GROMACS .gro file of C-alpha atoms in nm:
model
  305
    1UNK     CA    1   0.000   0.000   0.000
    2UNK     CA    2   0.132   0.344  -0.098
    3UNK     CA    3   0.149   0.604   0.180
    4UNK     CA    4   0.172   0.967   0.069
    5UNK     CA    5   0.394   1.202   0.269
    6UNK     CA    6   0.234   1.472   0.479
    7UNK     CA    7   0.187   1.805   0.305
    8UNK     CA    8   0.449   2.065   0.391
    9UNK     CA    9   0.205   2.288   0.580
   10UNK     CA   10   0.130   2.008   0.831
   11UNK     CA   11   0.483   1.881   0.896
   12UNK     CA   12   0.588   2.162   1.129
   13UNK     CA   13   0.261   2.156   1.322
   14UNK     CA   14   0.321   1.810   1.473
   15UNK     CA   15   0.465   1.848   1.825
   16UNK     CA   16   0.807   1.687   1.869
   17UNK     CA   17   0.864   1.440   2.152
   18UNK     CA   18   1.059   1.581   2.443
   19UNK     CA   19   1.427   1.504   2.418
   20UNK     CA   20   1.541   1.269   2.697
   21UNK     CA   21   1.791   1.395   2.951
   22UNK     CA   22   2.155   1.298   2.900
   23UNK     CA   23   2.161   1.182   3.262
   24UNK     CA   24   2.009   0.843   3.337
   25UNK     CA   25   1.922   0.696   3.672
   26UNK     CA   26   1.945   0.333   3.772
   27UNK     CA   27   1.701   0.177   4.014
   28UNK     CA   28   1.769  -0.162   4.170
   29UNK     CA   29   1.524  -0.329   4.404
   30UNK     CA   30   1.434  -0.656   4.570
   31UNK     CA   31   1.130  -0.771   4.764
   32UNK     CA   32   0.903  -1.069   4.817
   33UNK     CA   33   0.759  -1.173   4.481
   34UNK     CA   34   0.394  -1.098   4.410
   35UNK     CA   35   0.157  -0.953   4.154
   36UNK     CA   36   0.156  -0.589   4.050
   37UNK     CA   37   0.519  -0.499   4.121
   38UNK     CA   38   0.626  -0.417   3.766
   39UNK     CA   39   0.306  -0.221   3.704
   40UNK     CA   40   0.355  -0.017   4.021
   41UNK     CA   41   0.718   0.064   3.943
   42UNK     CA   42   0.637   0.158   3.584
   43UNK     CA   43   0.359   0.384   3.709
   44UNK     CA   44   0.600   0.564   3.941
   45UNK     CA   45   0.838   0.625   3.651
   46UNK     CA   46   0.561   0.774   3.438
   47UNK     CA   47   0.427   0.982   3.728
   48UNK     CA   48   0.773   1.135   3.775
   49UNK     CA   49   0.800   1.222   3.405
   50UNK     CA   50   1.047   0.950   3.314
   51UNK     CA   51   1.102   0.692   3.043
   52UNK     CA   52   1.232   0.338   3.097
   53UNK     CA   53   1.544   0.292   2.883
   54UNK     CA   54   1.640  -0.053   3.013
   55UNK     CA   55   1.454  -0.306   3.226
   56UNK     CA   56   1.556  -0.644   3.369
   57UNK     CA   57   1.376  -0.855   3.626
   58UNK     CA   58   1.395  -1.197   3.786
   59UNK     CA   59   1.174  -1.394   4.024
   60UNK     CA   60   1.366  -1.648   4.232
   61UNK     CA   61   1.179  -1.975   4.278
   62UNK     CA   62   1.434  -2.073   4.545
   63UNK     CA   63   1.378  -1.780   4.780
   64UNK     CA   64   1.047  -1.637   4.662
   65UNK     CA   65   1.214  -1.302   4.599
   66UNK     CA   66   1.173  -1.057   4.312
   67UNK     CA   67   1.462  -0.857   4.169
   68UNK     CA   68   1.459  -0.568   3.924
   69UNK     CA   69   1.698  -0.323   3.761
   70UNK     CA   70   1.576  -0.023   3.565
   71UNK     CA   71   1.758   0.252   3.380
   72UNK     CA   72   1.540   0.559   3.356
   73UNK     CA   73   1.577   0.888   3.171
   74UNK     CA   74   1.385   1.210   3.230
   75UNK     CA   75   1.163   1.343   2.953
   76UNK     CA   76   1.036   1.638   3.155
   77UNK     CA   77   1.222   1.877   3.384
   78UNK     CA   78   1.537   1.663   3.421
   79UNK     CA   79   1.687   1.898   3.680
   80UNK     CA   80   1.425   1.793   3.936
   81UNK     CA   81   1.358   1.440   3.812
   82UNK     CA   82   1.556   1.252   4.076
   83UNK     CA   83   1.361   1.411   4.361
   84UNK     CA   84   1.026   1.351   4.185
   85UNK     CA   85   1.119   0.991   4.110
   86UNK     CA   86   1.218   0.920   4.470
   87UNK     CA   87   0.890   1.076   4.589
   88UNK     CA   88   0.682   0.871   4.344
   89UNK     CA   89   0.865   0.553   4.445
   90UNK     CA   90   0.813   0.599   4.820
   91UNK     CA   91   0.458   0.457   4.845
   92UNK     CA   92   0.548   0.166   4.613
   93UNK     CA   93   0.859   0.064   4.806
   94UNK     CA   94   0.668   0.092   5.133
   95UNK     CA   95   0.373  -0.115   5.004
   96UNK     CA   96   0.597  -0.399   4.886
   97UNK     CA   97   0.858  -0.358   5.163
   98UNK     CA   98   1.132  -0.323   4.906
   99UNK     CA   99   1.504  -0.286   4.953
  100UNK     CA  100   1.598  -0.037   4.684
  101UNK     CA  101   1.872   0.190   4.560
  102UNK     CA  102   1.860   0.487   4.322
  103UNK     CA  103   2.185   0.599   4.161
  104UNK     CA  104   2.318   0.785   3.860
  105UNK     CA  105   2.427   0.574   3.562
  106UNK     CA  106   2.801   0.595   3.501
  107UNK     CA  107   2.893   0.756   3.833
  108UNK     CA  108   3.244   0.644   3.934
  109UNK     CA  109   3.232   0.425   4.245
  110UNK     CA  110   3.487   0.516   4.510
  111UNK     CA  111   3.708   0.207   4.537
  112UNK     CA  112   3.983   0.106   4.778
  113UNK     CA  113   4.230  -0.147   4.639
  114UNK     CA  114   4.416  -0.390   4.866
  115UNK     CA  115   4.728  -0.550   4.716
  116UNK     CA  116   5.030  -0.767   4.796
  117UNK     CA  117   5.297  -0.872   4.544
  118UNK     CA  118   5.095  -0.955   4.231
  119UNK     CA  119   5.063  -0.663   3.990
  120UNK     CA  120   4.837  -0.783   3.708
  121UNK     CA  121   4.499  -0.715   3.869
  122UNK     CA  122   4.600  -0.378   4.012
  123UNK     CA  123   4.742  -0.265   3.678
  124UNK     CA  124   4.432  -0.377   3.488
  125UNK     CA  125   4.191  -0.198   3.723
  126UNK     CA  126   4.385   0.127   3.715
  127UNK     CA  127   4.435   0.111   3.338
  128UNK     CA  128   4.066   0.048   3.271
  129UNK     CA  129   3.963   0.314   3.520
  130UNK     CA  130   4.186   0.578   3.364
  131UNK     CA  131   4.067   0.486   3.015
  132UNK     CA  132   3.701   0.530   3.108
  133UNK     CA  133   3.628   0.159   3.059
  134UNK     CA  134   3.558   0.100   3.427
  135UNK     CA  135   3.345   0.340   3.635
  136UNK     CA  136   3.563   0.352   3.945
  137UNK     CA  137   3.760   0.620   4.129
  138UNK     CA  138   4.055   0.494   4.334
  139UNK     CA  139   4.165   0.738   4.605
  140UNK     CA  140   4.408   0.492   4.769
  141UNK     CA  141   4.591   0.161   4.737
  142UNK     CA  142   4.688  -0.019   5.058
  143UNK     CA  143   4.945  -0.298   5.038
  144UNK     CA  144   5.147  -0.518   5.269
  145UNK     CA  145   5.432  -0.515   5.013
  146UNK     CA  146   5.604  -0.244   4.810
  147UNK     CA  147   5.569  -0.427   4.478
  148UNK     CA  148   5.284  -0.227   4.329
  149UNK     CA  149   5.410   0.116   4.439
  150UNK     CA  150   5.554   0.199   4.095
  151UNK     CA  151   5.221   0.111   3.930
  152UNK     CA  152   5.033   0.335   4.173
  153UNK     CA  153   5.277   0.619   4.107
  154UNK     CA  154   5.245   0.572   3.729
  155UNK     CA  155   4.868   0.617   3.756
  156UNK     CA  156   4.908   0.893   4.015
  157UNK     CA  157   4.714   0.702   4.281
  158UNK     CA  158   4.816   0.747   4.649
  159UNK     CA  159   4.988   0.436   4.784
  160UNK     CA  160   5.047   0.319   5.140
  161UNK     CA  161   5.270   0.030   5.242
  162UNK     CA  162   5.217  -0.139   5.577
  163UNK     CA  163   5.415  -0.456   5.635
  164UNK     CA  164   5.245  -0.749   5.807
  165UNK     CA  165   5.483  -0.962   6.012
  166UNK     CA  166   5.249  -1.070   6.288
  167UNK     CA  167   4.907  -1.044   6.448
  168UNK     CA  168   4.961  -0.688   6.571
  169UNK     CA  169   5.065  -0.571   6.224
  170UNK     CA  170   4.762  -0.737   6.071
  171UNK     CA  171   4.530  -0.571   6.321
  172UNK     CA  172   4.689  -0.234   6.247
  173UNK     CA  173   4.652  -0.289   5.872
  174UNK     CA  174   4.284  -0.374   5.906
  175UNK     CA  175   4.228  -0.074   6.132
  176UNK     CA  176   4.378   0.142   5.856
  177UNK     CA  177   4.143  -0.019   5.603
  178UNK     CA  178   3.839   0.082   5.807
  179UNK     CA  179   3.986   0.428   5.863
  180UNK     CA  180   4.041   0.470   5.488
  181UNK     CA  181   3.688   0.351   5.413
  182UNK     CA  182   3.547   0.625   5.635
  183UNK     CA  183   3.801   0.888   5.528
  184UNK     CA  184   3.742   0.846   5.154
  185UNK     CA  185   3.373   0.747   5.157
  186UNK     CA  186   3.467   0.410   5.007
  187UNK     CA  187   3.185   0.215   4.846
  188UNK     CA  188   3.383  -0.087   4.727
  189UNK     CA  189   3.695  -0.265   4.855
  190UNK     CA  190   3.876  -0.482   4.600
  191UNK     CA  191   4.121  -0.750   4.709
  192UNK     CA  192   4.339  -0.743   4.397
  193UNK     CA  193   4.536  -1.056   4.490
  194UNK     CA  194   4.576  -0.932   4.847
  195UNK     CA  195   4.720  -1.243   5.006
  196UNK     CA  196   4.595  -1.204   5.360
  197UNK     CA  197   4.285  -1.357   5.516
  198UNK     CA  198   4.055  -1.086   5.649
  199UNK     CA  199   3.945  -1.112   6.010
  200UNK     CA  200   3.578  -1.191   6.084
  201UNK     CA  201   3.533  -0.838   6.215
  202UNK     CA  202   3.657  -0.677   5.895
  203UNK     CA  203   3.452  -0.919   5.682
  204UNK     CA  204   3.139  -0.818   5.867
  205UNK     CA  205   3.222  -0.447   5.843
  206UNK     CA  206   3.267  -0.477   5.465
  207UNK     CA  207   2.981  -0.720   5.401
  208UNK     CA  208   2.839  -0.679   5.053
  209UNK     CA  209   3.105  -0.433   4.939
  210UNK     CA  210   3.432  -0.630   4.932
  211UNK     CA  211   3.525  -0.838   4.628
  212UNK     CA  212   3.804  -1.096   4.614
  213UNK     CA  213   3.960  -1.269   4.314
  214UNK     CA  214   4.044  -1.635   4.362
  215UNK     CA  215   4.298  -1.805   4.138
  216UNK     CA  216   4.081  -2.099   4.044
  217UNK     CA  217   3.743  -2.191   3.909
  218UNK     CA  218   3.605  -2.266   4.253
  219UNK     CA  219   3.628  -2.518   4.400
  220UNK     CA  220   3.989  -2.570   4.307
  221UNK     CA  221   4.349  -2.585   4.420
  222UNK     CA  222   4.406  -2.408   4.749
  223UNK     CA  223   4.722  -2.277   4.909
  224UNK     CA  224   5.051  -2.178   4.750
  225UNK     CA  225   5.149  -2.232   4.386
  226UNK     CA  226   4.806  -2.332   4.253
  227UNK     CA  227   4.931  -2.341   3.893
  228UNK     CA  228   5.208  -2.586   3.981
  229UNK     CA  229   4.944  -2.804   4.147
  230UNK     CA  230   4.728  -2.772   3.836
  231UNK     CA  231   5.022  -2.866   3.613
  232UNK     CA  232   5.098  -3.176   3.818
  233UNK     CA  233   4.735  -3.284   3.795
  234UNK     CA  234   4.724  -3.229   3.418
  235UNK     CA  235   4.422  -3.002   3.422
  236UNK     CA  236   4.250  -2.914   3.095
  237UNK     CA  237   4.086  -2.594   3.217
  238UNK     CA  238   4.211  -2.319   3.446
  239UNK     CA  239   4.005  -2.027   3.558
  240UNK     CA  240   3.927  -1.764   3.817
  241UNK     CA  241   3.639  -1.670   4.046
  242UNK     CA  242   3.542  -1.328   4.179
  243UNK     CA  243   3.322  -1.338   4.486
  244UNK     CA  244   3.211  -1.133   4.781
  245UNK     CA  245   3.426  -1.164   5.091
  246UNK     CA  246   3.264  -1.341   5.384
  247UNK     CA  247   3.383  -1.498   5.708
  248UNK     CA  248   3.382  -1.837   5.530
  249UNK     CA  249   3.707  -1.837   5.334
  250UNK     CA  250   3.647  -1.838   4.956
  251UNK     CA  251   3.282  -1.931   5.011
  252UNK     CA  252   3.122  -1.591   4.948
  253UNK     CA  253   2.851  -1.536   4.684
  254UNK     CA  254   3.005  -1.571   4.337
  255UNK     CA  255   2.987  -1.268   4.106
  256UNK     CA  256   3.190  -1.375   3.801
  257UNK     CA  257   3.381  -1.679   3.672
  258UNK     CA  258   3.570  -1.769   3.358
  259UNK     CA  259   3.801  -2.041   3.229
  260UNK     CA  260   4.059  -2.096   2.955
  261UNK     CA  261   4.147  -2.430   2.796
  262UNK     CA  262   4.501  -2.562   2.844
  263UNK     CA  263   4.681  -2.889   2.772
  264UNK     CA  264   4.980  -3.102   2.865
  265UNK     CA  265   5.223  -2.889   2.662
  266UNK     CA  266   5.171  -2.580   2.879
  267UNK     CA  267   5.445  -2.525   3.136
  268UNK     CA  268   5.373  -2.397   3.488
  269UNK     CA  269   5.495  -2.054   3.375
  270UNK     CA  270   5.258  -2.054   3.079
  271UNK     CA  271   4.972  -2.166   3.302
  272UNK     CA  272   5.053  -1.880   3.538
  273UNK     CA  273   5.044  -1.626   3.255
  274UNK     CA  274   4.718  -1.762   3.121
  275UNK     CA  275   4.574  -1.772   3.471
  276UNK     CA  276   4.671  -1.414   3.545
  277UNK     CA  277   4.498  -1.299   3.227
  278UNK     CA  278   4.180  -1.475   3.339
  279UNK     CA  279   4.208  -1.336   3.692
  280UNK     CA  280   4.239  -0.977   3.569
  281UNK     CA  281   3.947  -1.020   3.329
  282UNK     CA  282   3.717  -1.184   3.583
  283UNK     CA  283   3.793  -0.929   3.854
  284UNK     CA  284   3.738  -0.643   3.609
  285UNK     CA  285   3.399  -0.780   3.506
  286UNK     CA  286   3.295  -0.829   3.868
  287UNK     CA  287   3.397  -0.476   3.961
  288UNK     CA  288   3.215  -0.334   3.658
  289UNK     CA  289   2.898  -0.527   3.748
  290UNK     CA  290   2.912  -0.392   4.103
  291UNK     CA  291   2.986  -0.036   3.992
  292UNK     CA  292   2.697  -0.044   3.745
  293UNK     CA  293   2.454  -0.166   4.013
  294UNK     CA  294   2.403  -0.499   3.839
  295UNK     CA  295   2.469  -0.727   4.140
  296UNK     CA  296   2.190  -0.818   4.380
  297UNK     CA  297   2.215  -1.071   4.663
  298UNK     CA  298   1.982  -1.370   4.673
  299UNK     CA  299   2.084  -1.565   4.980
  300UNK     CA  300   2.416  -1.740   4.918
  301UNK     CA  301   2.420  -1.650   4.549
  302UNK     CA  302   2.397  -1.339   4.335
  303UNK     CA  303   2.164  -1.214   4.065
  304UNK     CA  304   2.362  -1.039   3.789
  305UNK     CA  305   2.168  -0.816   3.551
   0.00000   0.00000   0.00000
């Protein structure tokens, strides 16, 4: 069927749609699953003068919980949209007893990095952050070794070295971690191959905002020289796991995992190099997911949108 174009005298009389704001907001929420949640949230967005640019949701059959992540843009009065949106959401979140968070898309998350002697994860995080590929801001690196100082200086990130030779040193290091978290308004702590076990007290203080990278596709080889152990066992896959830190060592909710195929011809050194590449990649993806508000807790596991 042929459709004729509008005559010229009508074209300019059609009102144009309001241009969306360049700023977008991200809403993440969780609550007990039930009917009407999506409708209520969508209604709040419309009432505030917003448009849903991205929407993801999941209902957990295991826990009976509902999870949602929205990216919303303002189509009317963007300068006051955040306040209007929060006001429109209030009765909905109260009705469904939701845990929720409203943030700005792309805002750099203030991140404290803990390090030891390995450099690959620290370098990757700082490189990606400087290049705009990772929405983090790193005001400080704390390390129990001097090894990564030159990397910190290259990226112009403040660096502190505090040696750990005993229980008192470890307690002092952890006290400095908590002090730095408060001092710099830290939202995320990344253990970038920090080779110390955190105390139960520190784990509890950082619950839900500390990510560790483990040098295996959990469960896997524990202790020192995991790649030598893997070589001796003739593994065909090596990998890495990023997870939240909990009081149960390497048992926290998993955020990201990946593997790479290897074979009998790979030496321990080659396995180490391949493993470090995977570690850096997995940790980067986990940090990005956290910084973009894509990680929600569902008991002992995570929902990643």
